[in-house]
């Protein structure tokens, strides 16, 4: 804890070999490379499967900003995700239902490629605000209450959606995904894939940026000892609200393109428990202390599930994810990255010891 | 109109009695032992399926099965507490991992039930499912009445145990002052283990009641998460009488909502209660 307190006085960023700008450029370069490889292979299945994995990277990274950095557990990832998805449904339904009115016609005139981007932004704003509201009501109390409230949030939002006929109610709603997209080979699904890839870049940059800023040190102080942080003058409530807002916004943004991806959105699929469990399991498996953990966890677990859904069964693979979550929480609480970091740390120490 | 109101209120009270049984376990685990067992609804559903199997295969009465399953669930609860203690509490690691652990349990139990039983609704058979007791113009369906009366009985027994016996008082005190317990040469871990065992044991009966009241499928438990924590917080953490009042209140409001707005809105009521309590009176009705 003393190291945290010291670090927040002197931001580490000064001596940081990789600045935020450089990191963004590097991530973007990796993303472009990744896209190029997929595009060269050119299989439509890879776009579909890759989209889901990328979507989980965003969700896991978003969860980790609140869960890993601040130590506040959000069980309602599915709710925030669905909020994003239903933002899109809501706007596209306005376009089709009120096609004759000025608003509907205006939305209808926007090409779908641009509309998706607008939806991502709008979904980010909406779910960020909901995160802020939830946080404001519950974060002044013990952290547990926030977790419980998020757990109940998905049930309630699902109730609202099921009862709301305009967005399809319990039947679900269609969004027509155009087949073609003028700028990219591979059609609209390739475009969605690229969009999600860009969201991953944004999420990773935000997450790493936070980690190395004053904000991140404040978050870590809250996680380690909230009372001490408060006493040391860290504005805990404000920082927690910032974390819930950013985290919620990113989750909503991940959900916004989903209706276009799935084509036919049902409440059960938007509020699926697999989002809630994966958003927790992935950072836990990867490691919650740094931005790279959720990425590793999401890529490993996400790809595994894509493979297992096809080869085993979708229920069984959820069971495996749940068991992995329990296993890692009990046996390896620092996740895979934490395990390797400890390994390197130990080797360095023993190496240094023999050298001197 | 009056008849409709009265019937809605009465069936709300009956429902509330049952909610009290579901919440009992959380009131002990969360309110007294400070163990945030969000997996409790999953154990209730597990109890329902135990009652279902024994009812279908052996023709046993669901309530009897619930009673027989009490010791089994008690041991299960002790085992789970032991794991949670060894992996989290003793290491002093943050509540984040404990929460994630119980969430994992919740999820794994639900998925296992889906794997074994599928997502079909299951129900039990007993003489009290079906007929209705009529007093004047008030309907008292036996399938609601039996769980409600038994829940209140269970409630009174536990309240007696916790306030009159040595072990019971230790359970009620353990999270407030573990050091004081040590000074009285009571092992706080043992007390918490007993308490958590009791908490899970109540799920066996609550599960039997649940499947008497309504057909059950594995994901039904999720609806109860919001409800039971709402009741627990509303009643005041760790206060059993508060829990009973909270349960009755939620039951009545939900029943009125169902009568006047339709049953699909009912799950939102608990959440509304929870948020309102947290926002305006976090200590609950009878909280300390």
XYZ file of C-alpha atoms in Angstrom:
644
model
C 0.000 0.000 0.000
C 2.847 2.360 0.721
C 4.105 1.850 -2.811
C 0.710 2.889 -4.120
C 0.700 6.014 -1.994
C 4.196 6.890 -3.137
C 3.349 6.198 -6.769
C 0.369 8.509 -6.744
C 2.562 11.376 -5.609
C 4.971 10.833 -8.478
C 3.113 9.582 -11.546
C 5.059 6.744 -13.077
C 4.189 7.964 -16.578
C 7.300 10.174 -16.707
C 9.676 7.256 -16.708
C 7.343 5.121 -18.780
C 9.173 3.733 -21.817
C 5.961 3.464 -23.836
C 3.826 6.602 -23.812
C 0.087 6.567 -24.400
C 0.421 7.830 -27.957
C 3.009 5.221 -28.837
C 0.896 2.535 -27.215
C -2.148 3.591 -29.229
C -0.121 3.501 -32.445
C 1.278 0.072 -31.566
C -2.162 -1.362 -30.723
C -3.586 0.069 -33.912
C -0.739 -1.468 -35.905
C -1.362 -4.868 -34.322
C -5.069 -4.485 -35.040
C -4.411 -3.653 -38.695
C -2.071 -6.629 -38.971
C -4.686 -8.877 -37.370
C -7.338 -7.644 -39.769
C -5.006 -8.129 -42.720
C -4.392 -11.760 -41.769
C -8.112 -12.462 -41.415
C -8.885 -10.620 -44.672
C -6.263 -12.606 -46.569
C -7.729 -15.881 -45.315
C -11.067 -14.383 -46.293
C -13.326 -16.877 -44.542
C -16.672 -15.460 -43.491
C -16.732 -17.750 -40.454
C -13.571 -16.086 -39.122
C -15.304 -12.707 -39.199
C -18.288 -14.084 -37.318
C -16.214 -15.925 -34.726
C -13.639 -13.147 -34.444
C -16.343 -10.561 -33.845
C -17.563 -12.433 -30.776
C -14.064 -12.813 -29.347
C -13.341 -9.104 -29.894
C -16.641 -8.196 -28.310
C -15.604 -10.164 -25.231
C -12.254 -8.373 -25.163
C -14.106 -5.062 -24.924
C -16.504 -6.396 -22.270
C -13.726 -7.923 -20.166
C -11.554 -4.802 -20.404
C -14.519 -2.623 -19.479
C -15.368 -4.848 -16.512
C -11.787 -4.744 -15.335
C -11.681 -0.944 -15.167
C -14.167 -1.105 -12.310
C -13.605 -4.645 -11.045
C -9.873 -5.066 -11.364
C -8.682 -1.496 -10.766
C -11.205 -0.383 -8.126
C -12.215 -3.759 -6.692
C -15.947 -3.269 -7.269
C -17.676 -6.280 -8.789
C -20.202 -5.627 -11.522
C -22.502 -8.608 -12.137
C -24.648 -6.690 -14.588
C -22.413 -6.717 -17.653
C -25.249 -8.372 -19.559
C -27.513 -5.460 -18.643
C -25.085 -2.838 -19.933
C -24.395 -4.886 -23.046
C -28.112 -5.268 -23.711
C -28.644 -1.582 -23.135
C -26.290 -0.922 -26.013
C -27.990 -3.494 -28.212
C -31.436 -2.119 -27.453
C -30.307 1.433 -28.165
C -29.728 0.283 -31.725
C -33.033 -1.594 -31.849
C -34.855 1.441 -30.554
C -33.376 3.828 -33.135
C -33.784 1.473 -36.096
C -37.378 0.791 -35.044
C -38.047 4.527 -34.976
C -36.657 4.681 -38.505
C -38.918 1.898 -39.773
C -42.071 2.686 -37.757
C -42.061 6.412 -38.363
C -40.516 6.328 -41.826
C -42.864 9.107 -42.929
C -42.048 11.529 -40.136
C -39.039 13.829 -40.361
C -37.061 12.026 -37.633
C -37.694 8.577 -39.042
C -36.833 9.655 -42.559
C -33.664 11.348 -41.334
C -32.513 8.183 -39.580
C -33.534 6.087 -42.552
C -31.441 8.257 -44.842
C -28.240 7.586 -42.879
C -26.311 4.723 -44.475
C -26.122 1.722 -42.089
C -22.341 1.882 -41.911
C -22.472 5.378 -40.438
C -25.554 4.611 -38.369
C -23.760 1.805 -36.490
C -20.996 4.192 -35.477
C -23.555 6.742 -34.267
C -25.301 3.963 -32.334
C -22.032 2.994 -30.660
C -21.573 6.575 -29.486
C -25.170 6.934 -28.360
C -25.101 3.558 -26.565
C -21.905 4.621 -24.828
C -23.581 7.783 -23.553
C -26.745 5.999 -22.390
C -25.104 3.090 -20.612
C -22.475 5.401 -19.166
C -25.252 7.505 -17.633
C -26.998 4.403 -16.268
C -23.695 3.295 -14.761
C -23.329 6.716 -13.181
C -26.860 6.577 -11.764
C -26.444 3.071 -10.370
C -23.126 4.060 -8.875
C -24.558 7.187 -7.324
C -27.342 5.246 -5.610
C -25.252 2.366 -4.308
C -21.556 3.260 -4.183
C -21.825 5.398 -1.082
C -22.480 2.174 0.822
C -20.361 -0.939 1.103
C -19.188 -2.284 -2.240
C -21.317 -5.381 -1.834
C -24.502 -3.403 -2.311
C -23.329 -2.149 -5.659
C -22.684 -5.743 -6.751
C -26.097 -6.887 -5.598
C -27.791 -3.979 -7.323
C -26.027 -4.773 -10.604
C -27.066 -8.404 -10.221
C -30.685 -7.335 -9.998
C -30.309 -4.727 -12.736
C -30.252 -7.268 -15.556
C -33.428 -8.945 -14.302
C -35.213 -5.606 -14.156
C -34.016 -4.292 -17.496
C -35.050 -7.582 -19.043
C -38.492 -7.155 -17.475
C -38.705 -3.678 -18.965
C -37.681 -4.854 -22.418
C -40.037 -7.847 -22.349
C -42.901 -5.511 -21.496
C -41.929 -2.880 -24.028
C -43.681 -3.745 -27.258
C -42.011 -1.012 -29.272
C -38.661 -2.830 -29.186
C -40.276 -6.186 -29.876
C -41.165 -7.287 -26.344
C -40.495 -10.928 -25.588
C -40.720 -11.841 -29.296
C -37.574 -9.940 -30.193
C -36.844 -7.555 -33.035
C -35.280 -7.666 -36.466
C -32.504 -5.487 -37.726
C -31.677 -5.893 -41.360
C -27.981 -6.293 -41.913
C -27.013 -5.161 -45.387
C -25.021 -7.821 -47.198
C -22.636 -5.532 -48.976
C -20.339 -2.868 -47.735
C -18.708 -0.697 -50.430
C -15.295 -0.106 -48.849
C -14.278 -3.523 -47.564
C -14.023 -6.947 -49.122
C -16.058 -9.416 -47.072
C -19.212 -7.313 -46.844
C -20.947 -5.798 -43.848
C -19.817 -8.475 -41.422
C -16.213 -7.552 -42.197
C -17.134 -3.957 -41.459
C -18.659 -4.945 -38.091
C -15.514 -6.914 -37.367
C -13.330 -3.884 -38.094
C -15.588 -1.683 -35.983
C -15.259 -4.055 -33.045
C -11.512 -4.237 -33.594
C -11.358 -0.439 -33.335
C -13.431 -0.602 -30.160
C -10.897 -3.058 -28.767
C -8.117 -0.575 -29.542
C -10.075 2.204 -27.835
C -10.856 0.028 -24.802
C -7.246 -1.117 -24.399
C -5.894 2.435 -24.725
C -8.412 3.770 -22.210
C -7.694 0.924 -19.838
C -3.918 1.256 -20.037
C -4.102 5.037 -19.962
C -6.131 4.902 -16.749
C -3.797 2.383 -15.221
C -0.806 4.712 -15.563
C -2.501 7.971 -14.691
C -3.300 9.628 -11.371
C -6.795 8.267 -11.849
C -5.454 4.721 -11.950
C -3.403 5.225 -8.796
C -6.494 6.581 -7.108
C -8.422 3.472 -8.235
C -5.679 1.208 -6.895
C -5.748 3.058 -3.586
C -9.508 2.433 -3.360
C -9.015 -1.238 -4.157
C -6.295 -1.738 -1.573
C -7.829 0.169 1.299
C -10.720 2.484 0.716
C -10.723 3.919 4.232
C -7.035 4.770 4.027
C -7.515 6.278 0.561
C -10.364 8.424 1.808
C -8.283 9.517 4.786
C -5.361 10.358 2.498
C -7.566 12.729 0.557
C -8.454 10.558 -2.445
C -11.932 11.660 -3.600
C -13.179 8.055 -3.479
C -16.822 8.547 -4.425
C -15.932 10.701 -7.423
C -13.322 8.238 -8.639
C -15.699 5.288 -8.240
C -18.354 7.153 -10.207
C -15.839 7.869 -12.964
C -14.963 4.170 -13.053
C -18.583 2.973 -13.250
C -19.338 5.499 -15.965
C -16.370 4.575 -18.158
C -16.883 0.870 -17.581
C -20.617 1.024 -18.275
C -20.103 3.169 -21.382
C -17.603 0.719 -22.884
C -19.938 -2.228 -22.226
C -22.805 -0.422 -23.908
C -20.593 0.418 -26.876
C -19.707 -3.259 -27.237
C -23.410 -4.090 -27.382
C -24.515 -1.470 -29.911
C -23.457 -3.278 -33.126
C -24.754 -6.629 -31.797
C -28.261 -6.426 -33.374
C -26.632 -5.969 -36.784
C -24.435 -8.962 -36.075
C -27.183 -11.281 -34.881
C -29.916 -9.949 -37.187
C -32.743 -10.994 -34.883
C -32.388 -9.870 -31.280
C -34.328 -11.614 -28.525
C -34.247 -10.448 -24.899
C -32.859 -13.839 -23.836
C -29.872 -13.500 -26.139
C -29.179 -9.850 -25.315
C -29.398 -10.480 -21.557
C -27.686 -13.872 -21.746
C -25.976 -14.916 -18.530
C -22.913 -15.815 -20.567
C -22.063 -12.112 -20.890
C -22.176 -11.593 -17.148
C -20.132 -14.697 -16.383
C -17.616 -14.177 -19.169
C -17.057 -10.531 -18.316
C -16.010 -11.706 -14.841
C -14.315 -14.965 -15.736
C -12.097 -13.516 -18.469
C -10.317 -10.895 -16.353
C -10.124 -13.354 -13.451
C -8.501 -15.982 -15.640
C -6.225 -13.484 -17.379
C -5.373 -11.399 -14.344
C -7.091 -8.298 -13.003
C -4.137 -6.110 -12.074
C -3.312 -4.729 -15.497
C -4.845 -4.031 -18.900
C -3.275 -7.102 -20.465
C -5.033 -9.612 -18.186
C -8.558 -9.195 -19.585
C -7.125 -9.253 -23.107
C -5.343 -12.558 -22.493
C -8.344 -14.030 -20.670
C -10.827 -12.913 -23.315
C -8.759 -14.160 -26.227
C -8.159 -17.550 -24.567
C -11.654 -18.123 -23.161
C -13.380 -16.456 -26.114
C -11.577 -18.554 -28.712
C -12.074 -21.667 -26.596
C -15.815 -21.020 -26.484
C -16.006 -20.394 -30.196
C -14.343 -23.729 -30.713
C -16.321 -25.545 -28.010
C -19.731 -24.239 -29.105
C -19.183 -25.889 -32.447
C -17.534 -29.095 -31.248
C -19.019 -29.818 -27.803
C -22.191 -28.001 -26.785
C -22.969 -24.462 -25.786
C -24.267 -25.431 -22.325
C -21.263 -27.581 -21.533
C -18.830 -24.863 -22.531
C -20.576 -22.424 -20.198
C -20.122 -24.985 -17.448
C -16.417 -25.106 -18.208
C -16.195 -21.308 -18.060
C -17.932 -21.336 -14.680
C -15.633 -24.040 -13.330
C -12.580 -22.182 -14.650
C -13.788 -19.057 -12.877
C -14.080 -20.913 -9.557
C -10.755 -22.661 -10.107
C -8.827 -19.473 -10.855
C -10.452 -17.525 -8.033
C -9.418 -20.185 -5.523
C -6.097 -21.446 -6.880
C -4.578 -18.647 -8.960
C -6.147 -15.392 -7.796
C -3.746 -13.303 -9.895
C -4.658 -15.056 -13.120
C -2.387 -16.207 -15.904
C -0.529 -12.921 -16.293
C -0.042 -12.707 -12.533
C 1.373 -16.217 -12.546
C 3.906 -15.371 -15.238
C 4.795 -12.072 -13.610
C 5.533 -13.898 -10.351
C 7.603 -16.415 -12.273
C 9.699 -13.732 -13.980
C 10.021 -11.813 -10.742
C 11.255 -14.897 -8.904
C 13.712 -15.812 -11.631
C 15.103 -12.281 -11.687
C 15.539 -12.328 -7.933
C 17.243 -15.702 -7.889
C 19.384 -14.655 -10.883
C 20.392 -11.437 -9.144
C 21.161 -13.366 -5.972
C 23.596 -15.765 -7.675
C 25.260 -12.901 -9.545
C 26.214 -10.911 -6.473
C -63.274 -4.070 -6.315
C -62.831 -4.474 -2.572
C -62.806 -8.226 -3.044
C -60.051 -7.901 -5.613
C -57.964 -5.711 -3.315
C -58.445 -7.980 -0.307
C -57.646 -11.089 -2.291
C -54.533 -9.481 -3.711
C -53.380 -8.453 -0.239
C -54.075 -11.871 1.259
C -52.261 -13.692 -1.514
C -49.448 -11.179 -1.118
C -49.169 -12.061 2.554
C -49.097 -15.770 1.696
C -46.403 -15.093 -0.901
C -44.519 -12.969 1.628
C -44.441 -15.862 4.075
C -42.755 -17.966 1.440
C -40.336 -15.152 0.543
C -39.378 -15.066 4.197
C -38.282 -18.699 3.980
C -36.186 -17.991 0.891
C -34.610 -14.951 2.519
C -33.859 -16.620 5.866
C -30.641 -18.115 4.577
C -29.427 -14.766 3.263
C -30.464 -12.995 6.444
C -28.173 -15.363 8.360
C -25.286 -15.548 5.868
C -25.214 -11.932 4.740
C -26.716 -10.214 7.757
C -25.048 -12.144 10.561
C -21.987 -13.898 9.187
C -21.029 -11.245 6.634
C -20.714 -13.878 3.905
C -22.233 -12.491 0.723
C -23.676 -15.687 -0.625
C -25.244 -14.553 -3.874
C -25.502 -18.227 -4.839
C -28.297 -18.770 -2.319
C -31.089 -18.800 -4.931
C -29.207 -21.547 -6.775
C -29.296 -23.698 -3.628
C -33.001 -23.015 -3.291
C -33.507 -24.264 -6.843
C -31.324 -27.262 -6.016
C -33.685 -27.936 -3.117
C -36.610 -27.744 -5.524
C -35.056 -30.351 -7.787
C -34.294 -32.653 -4.850
C -37.957 -32.402 -3.868
C -38.948 -33.015 -7.471
C -36.866 -36.172 -7.899
C -37.976 -37.710 -4.608
C -41.571 -36.792 -5.361
C -41.559 -38.309 -8.837
C -39.416 -41.372 -8.155
C -40.440 -42.262 -4.599
C -43.770 -40.502 -4.300
C -42.642 -38.656 -1.176
C -44.333 -35.499 -0.006
C -42.229 -32.440 -1.038
C -42.259 -30.923 2.453
C -41.096 -34.234 3.931
C -38.299 -34.337 1.352
C -37.342 -30.784 2.322
C -37.101 -31.867 5.961
C -35.083 -34.972 5.097
C -32.725 -32.911 2.950
C -31.999 -30.451 5.782
C -28.969 -32.330 7.183
C -27.547 -32.923 3.704
C -27.761 -29.227 2.854
C -26.362 -28.398 6.287
C -23.231 -30.427 5.556
C -23.022 -28.943 2.056
C -23.165 -25.458 3.521
C -20.412 -26.283 6.015
C -18.227 -27.608 3.213
C -18.768 -24.492 1.095
C -17.970 -22.228 4.008
C -14.803 -24.188 4.683
C -13.646 -23.715 1.090
C -14.521 -20.042 1.123
C -12.799 -19.573 4.491
C -9.604 -21.341 3.477
C -9.361 -19.620 0.101
C -10.495 -16.087 0.896
C -11.151 -15.113 4.479
C -8.040 -16.621 5.989
C -5.829 -15.125 3.314
C -7.535 -11.844 3.997
C -8.003 -11.340 0.275
C -10.540 -8.836 -0.893
C -14.267 -9.423 -1.084
C -13.977 -9.309 -4.881
C -12.767 -12.903 -5.028
C -15.329 -14.132 -2.547
C -18.077 -12.538 -4.634
C -16.681 -13.992 -7.832
C -16.507 -17.412 -6.155
C -20.161 -17.383 -5.146
C -21.136 -16.032 -8.536
C -19.272 -18.959 -10.062
C -21.173 -21.345 -7.784
C -24.475 -19.760 -8.783
C -23.633 -20.093 -12.426
C -22.236 -23.627 -12.273
C -25.222 -24.916 -10.279
C -27.639 -23.434 -12.785
C -25.770 -24.829 -15.782
C -25.462 -28.263 -14.159
C -29.211 -28.340 -13.530
C -29.808 -27.371 -17.160
C -27.463 -30.148 -18.298
C -29.208 -32.782 -16.176
C -32.852 -31.701 -16.345
C -33.054 -29.413 -19.350
C -34.994 -26.168 -19.336
C -38.457 -27.704 -19.018
C -40.641 -26.634 -16.130
C -40.918 -29.324 -13.435
C -43.615 -29.663 -10.814
C -44.523 -31.900 -7.891
C -47.717 -33.602 -6.837
C -49.293 -33.459 -3.397
C -52.803 -33.246 -1.967
C -52.532 -29.542 -1.208
C -51.683 -28.553 -4.753
C -54.913 -27.689 -6.470
C -57.695 -27.256 -3.887
C -58.476 -23.864 -2.406
C -59.723 -22.974 1.030
C -62.468 -20.376 0.813
C -63.310 -18.117 3.737
C -66.077 -15.745 2.737
C -64.926 -14.189 -0.501
C -61.258 -14.670 0.283
C -59.393 -17.415 -1.539
C -56.654 -19.262 0.261
C -55.059 -21.740 -2.132
C -53.586 -24.607 -0.088
C -50.455 -24.622 -2.181
C -49.741 -21.077 -0.909
C -51.099 -21.608 2.580
C -48.995 -24.661 3.445
C -45.607 -23.107 2.522
C -46.556 -19.830 4.210
C -47.539 -21.434 7.525
C -44.514 -23.728 7.519
C -42.218 -20.824 6.626
C -43.439 -18.813 9.570
C -42.964 -21.851 11.776
C -39.409 -22.285 10.527
C -38.889 -18.619 11.139
C -40.041 -18.789 14.749
C -37.877 -21.839 15.410
C -34.781 -20.151 14.049
C -35.525 -16.943 15.903
C -35.827 -18.965 19.131
C -32.604 -20.803 18.382
C -30.692 -17.614 17.612
C -31.924 -15.678 20.606
C -32.161 -18.388 23.290
C -29.303 -20.836 22.772
C -25.611 -20.293 23.349
C -24.583 -21.304 19.825
C -27.400 -19.248 18.346
C -26.314 -16.121 20.152
C -22.747 -16.738 19.093
C -23.913 -16.902 15.454
C -25.759 -13.617 15.802
C -22.673 -12.017 17.343
C -19.864 -13.500 15.290
C -19.417 -10.829 12.644
C -19.788 -7.989 15.127
C -16.949 -8.991 17.362
C -14.931 -12.115 16.564
C -12.309 -11.145 19.142
C -14.875 -11.126 21.927
C -15.950 -14.613 20.846
C -12.347 -15.783 21.022
C -12.088 -14.408 24.538
C -15.064 -16.560 25.470
C -13.079 -19.451 23.974
C -15.510 -19.848 21.090
C -13.934 -20.499 17.708
C -15.437 -17.891 15.343
C -14.695 -20.036 12.306
C -16.603 -22.984 13.775
C -19.524 -20.712 14.621
C -19.556 -19.258 11.125
C -19.424 -22.746 9.681
C -22.428 -23.802 11.729
C -24.226 -20.597 10.797
C -23.551 -21.020 7.105
C -24.612 -24.664 7.292
C -27.913 -23.535 8.794
C -28.259 -20.879 6.132
C -27.890 -23.391 3.308
C -30.077 -25.920 5.154
C -32.999 -23.480 5.025
C -32.611 -23.536 1.236
C -33.652 -27.212 1.214
C -37.035 -26.343 2.724
C -37.386 -23.108 0.781
C -36.740 -25.049 -2.418
C -39.451 -27.565 -1.550
C -41.849 -24.678 -0.896
C -40.898 -23.043 -4.186
C -41.758 -26.079 -6.271
C -45.050 -26.451 -4.392
C -45.963 -22.852 -5.242
C -44.854 -22.780 -8.860
C -43.306 -25.022 -11.515
C -39.532 -24.677 -11.502
C -36.843 -24.509 -14.170
C -33.132 -23.881 -13.524
C -33.067 -20.152 -14.247
C -36.033 -19.295 -12.005
C -33.521 -18.627 -9.231
C -32.266 -15.489 -10.917
C -35.559 -13.729 -10.301
C -35.093 -14.351 -6.610
C -31.693 -12.697 -6.327
C -33.129 -9.208 -6.481
C -36.047 -10.196 -4.278
C -34.171 -11.773 -1.414
C -31.515 -9.112 -1.187
C -34.213 -6.458 -1.373
C -36.016 -8.112 1.543
C -32.827 -8.594 3.490
C -31.744 -4.973 3.097
C -35.253 -3.627 3.562
C -35.750 -5.539 6.799
C -32.431 -4.416 8.179
C -29.366 -6.591 7.939
C -29.343 -9.482 10.324
C -32.721 -8.752 11.870
C -35.017 -11.765 11.530
C -38.250 -9.937 12.488
C -37.294 -7.199 10.028
C -36.793 -9.837 7.363
C -40.288 -11.227 7.982
C -41.844 -7.768 7.762
C -39.829 -6.966 4.644
C -40.896 -10.230 3.021
C -44.578 -9.615 3.748
C -44.324 -6.068 2.437
C -42.648 -7.147 -0.790
C -45.173 -9.978 -1.192
C -48.125 -7.627 -0.888
C -46.701 -4.979 -3.225
C -45.777 -7.629 -5.780
C -49.199 -9.208 -5.562
C -50.899 -5.839 -6.059
C -48.591 -5.156 -9.010
C -49.465 -8.535 -10.520
C -53.189 -7.901 -10.061
C -53.217 -4.428 -11.527
C -50.344 -4.327 -14.024
C -49.816 -7.979 -14.977
C -47.444 -10.664 -13.702
C -44.604 -9.781 -16.045
C -43.890 -6.635 -14.031
C -43.510 -8.431 -10.704
C -39.723 -9.051 -10.902
C -39.097 -5.302 -11.162
C -40.776 -4.594 -7.817
C -38.031 -6.178 -5.745
C -35.378 -4.184 -7.520
C -37.308 -0.976 -6.999
C -37.511 -1.800 -3.296
C -33.797 -2.540 -3.171
C -32.742 0.699 -4.861
C -35.185 2.800 -2.863
C -33.985 1.282 0.421
C -30.342 1.724 -0.477
C -30.944 5.304 -1.535
C -33.140 6.487 1.335
C -32.694 4.199 4.337
C -29.701 1.898 3.926
C -30.021 0.599 7.472
C -33.419 -0.903 6.665
C -36.642 -0.935 8.661
C -35.402 -2.647 11.800
C -31.690 -2.230 11.180
C -29.222 -1.431 13.873
